[in-house]
Amino acid sequence: MKFTYIDSLATQHELHFKVYAYRSVMEFIVAEGLEDFGDCMGRAWCGTCAVKVISGNLVADKTQEEKLCLTSNFLDKSKRLTCQISLTAALDGAVLQYDTEDFV
């Protein structure tokens, strides 16, 4: 399985993954050395790992904590926190882009 991640430098990465190999997309991206984010250690508090879902069916699966963080910090409804996205089959084929342009 794979998904595409566009990093903070606008470089596109095709990432192959095994389901549940990591607890979250954030942990996977950090382990791959692509970003150094996650100030709250995956607790959905800080918003530093926010991405825009360019394609994929990942927008509706938000936890209450994630909704609160995103509502407080971002205006764009297509945002997700990578610390709250699991490495599941739902991620296969998705495109995620690091983007904090509308951070409040």
Coordinates of N, CA and C in Angstrom, one line a residue, residues 35-91:
E35 N 10.0 15.0 8.0 CA 9.6 16.1 8.8 C 10.0 15.9 10.2
D36 N 10.1 17.0 11.0 CA 10.3 16.9 12.4 C 9.2 17.7 13.1
F37 N 8.0 17.1 13.2 CA 6.9 17.8 13.8 C 6.3 16.9 14.8
G38 N 5.2 17.5 15.5 CA 4.6 16.7 16.5 C 5.0 17.2 17.9
D39 N 4.9 18.5 18.1 CA 5.3 19.1 19.4 C 4.6 18.5 20.6
C40 N 3.3 18.0 20.4 CA 2.5 17.5 21.5 C 2.6 16.0 21.6
M41 N 3.5 15.4 20.8 CA 3.8 13.9 20.8 C 2.6 13.1 20.4
G42 N 1.8 13.6 19.5 CA 0.6 12.9 19.0 C -0.7 13.0 19.8
R43 N -0.8 14.0 20.6 CA -2.0 14.1 21.4 C -3.1 15.0 20.8
A44 N -2.9 15.5 19.6 CA -3.8 16.3 18.9 C -4.1 17.7 19.6
W45 N -3.0 18.2 20.2 CA -3.1 19.5 20.9 C -2.5 20.7 20.1
C46 N -1.4 20.4 19.3 CA -0.6 21.6 18.8 C -0.9 21.9 17.4
G47 N -1.3 21.0 16.5 CA -1.5 21.3 15.1 C -0.3 21.4 14.3
T48 N 0.9 21.1 14.8 CA 2.1 21.2 14.0 C 2.2 20.1 12.9
C49 N 1.5 19.0 13.0 CA 1.5 17.9 12.0 C 0.3 18.0 11.1
A50 N -0.3 19.1 11.0 CA -1.5 19.3 10.1 C -1.1 19.2 8.7
V51 N -2.0 18.5 7.9 CA -1.9 18.4 6.5 C -3.2 18.7 5.8
K52 N -3.2 19.0 4.5 CA -4.4 19.1 3.8 C -4.6 17.8 3.0
V53 N -5.7 17.3 3.0 CA -6.1 16.1 2.3 C -6.4 16.5 0.9
I54 N -5.5 16.2 0.0 CA -5.7 16.6 -1.4 C -6.6 15.6 -2.1
S55 N -6.4 14.3 -1.8 CA -7.3 13.3 -2.3 C -7.3 12.1 -1.3
G56 N -8.4 11.4 -1.3 CA -8.5 10.3 -0.4 C -9.7 10.6 0.5
N57 N -10.2 9.5 1.1 CA -11.4 9.6 2.0 C -11.0 9.6 3.4
L58 N -10.3 10.7 3.8 CA -9.8 10.7 5.2 C -10.4 11.9 6.0
V59 N -11.2 12.7 5.4 CA -11.7 13.9 6.1 C -12.7 13.6 7.2
A60 N -13.5 12.6 7.1 CA -14.7 12.4 8.0 C -14.3 11.7 9.3
D61 N -13.1 11.1 9.4 CA -12.7 10.2 10.5 C -12.1 11.0 11.7
K62 N -12.4 12.2 11.9 CA -11.8 13.0 12.9 C -12.3 12.7 14.3
T63 N -11.3 12.6 15.3 CA -11.7 12.4 16.7 C -12.1 13.7 17.3
Q64 N -12.7 13.7 18.4 CA -13.2 14.9 19.0 C -12.0 15.9 19.3
E65 N -10.9 15.3 19.8 CA -9.7 16.1 20.1 C -9.2 16.8 18.8
E66 N -9.1 16.0 17.7 CA -8.7 16.5 16.5 C -9.6 17.7 16.0
K67 N -10.9 17.5 16.1 CA -11.8 18.5 15.6 C -11.6 19.8 16.4
L68 N -11.4 19.7 17.7 CA -11.2 20.8 18.6 C -9.9 21.6 18.2
C69 N -8.8 20.8 18.0 CA -7.5 21.4 17.6 C -7.7 22.1 16.2
L70 N -8.3 21.4 15.3 CA -8.4 22.0 13.9 C -9.3 23.2 13.9
T71 N -10.4 23.1 14.6 CA -11.4 24.3 14.7 C -10.7 25.5 15.3
S72 N -9.8 25.3 16.3 CA -9.2 26.3 17.0 C -8.1 27.0 16.1
N73 N -7.4 26.2 15.3 CA -6.2 26.6 14.6 C -6.3 26.8 13.1
F74 N -7.3 26.1 12.5 CA -7.3 26.1 11.0 C -8.7 26.5 10.5
L75 N -8.7 27.2 9.3 CA -9.9 27.5 8.7 C -10.4 26.5 7.7
D76 N -9.4 25.8 7.1 CA -9.7 24.9 6.0 C -10.2 23.6 6.5
K77 N -11.4 23.2 6.1 CA -12.1 21.9 6.5 C -11.4 20.6 6.0
S78 N -10.6 20.7 5.0 CA -9.9 19.5 4.5 C -8.6 19.1 5.3
K79 N -8.4 19.8 6.4 CA -7.2 19.5 7.2 C -7.4 18.3 8.0
R80 N -6.3 17.6 8.3 CA -6.2 16.5 9.2 C -4.9 16.6 10.0
L81 N -4.9 16.0 11.2 CA -3.6 15.9 11.9 C -3.0 14.5 11.6
T82 N -1.8 14.5 11.2 CA -1.2 13.2 10.8 C -1.1 12.3 12.1
C83 N -1.0 12.9 13.3 CA -0.9 12.1 14.5 C -2.2 11.3 14.7
Q84 N -3.3 11.7 14.1 CA -4.6 11.1 14.3 C -5.0 10.2 13.1
I85 N -4.2 10.0 12.1 CA -4.5 9.2 10.9 C -3.7 7.9 11.1
S86 N -4.4 6.8 11.2 CA -3.8 5.5 11.3 C -3.3 5.0 10.0
L87 N -2.3 4.1 10.0 CA -1.8 3.4 8.8 C -2.8 2.3 8.5
T88 N -3.9 2.6 7.8 CA -4.8 1.5 7.4 C -5.0 1.5 5.9
A89 N -5.9 0.6 5.5 CA -6.2 0.5 4.0 C -6.8 1.8 3.5
A90 N -7.5 2.6 4.4 CA -8.1 3.8 4.0 C -7.1 4.9 3.5
L91 N -5.9 4.7 3.9 CA -4.8 5.7 3.5 C -4.3 5.4 2.1

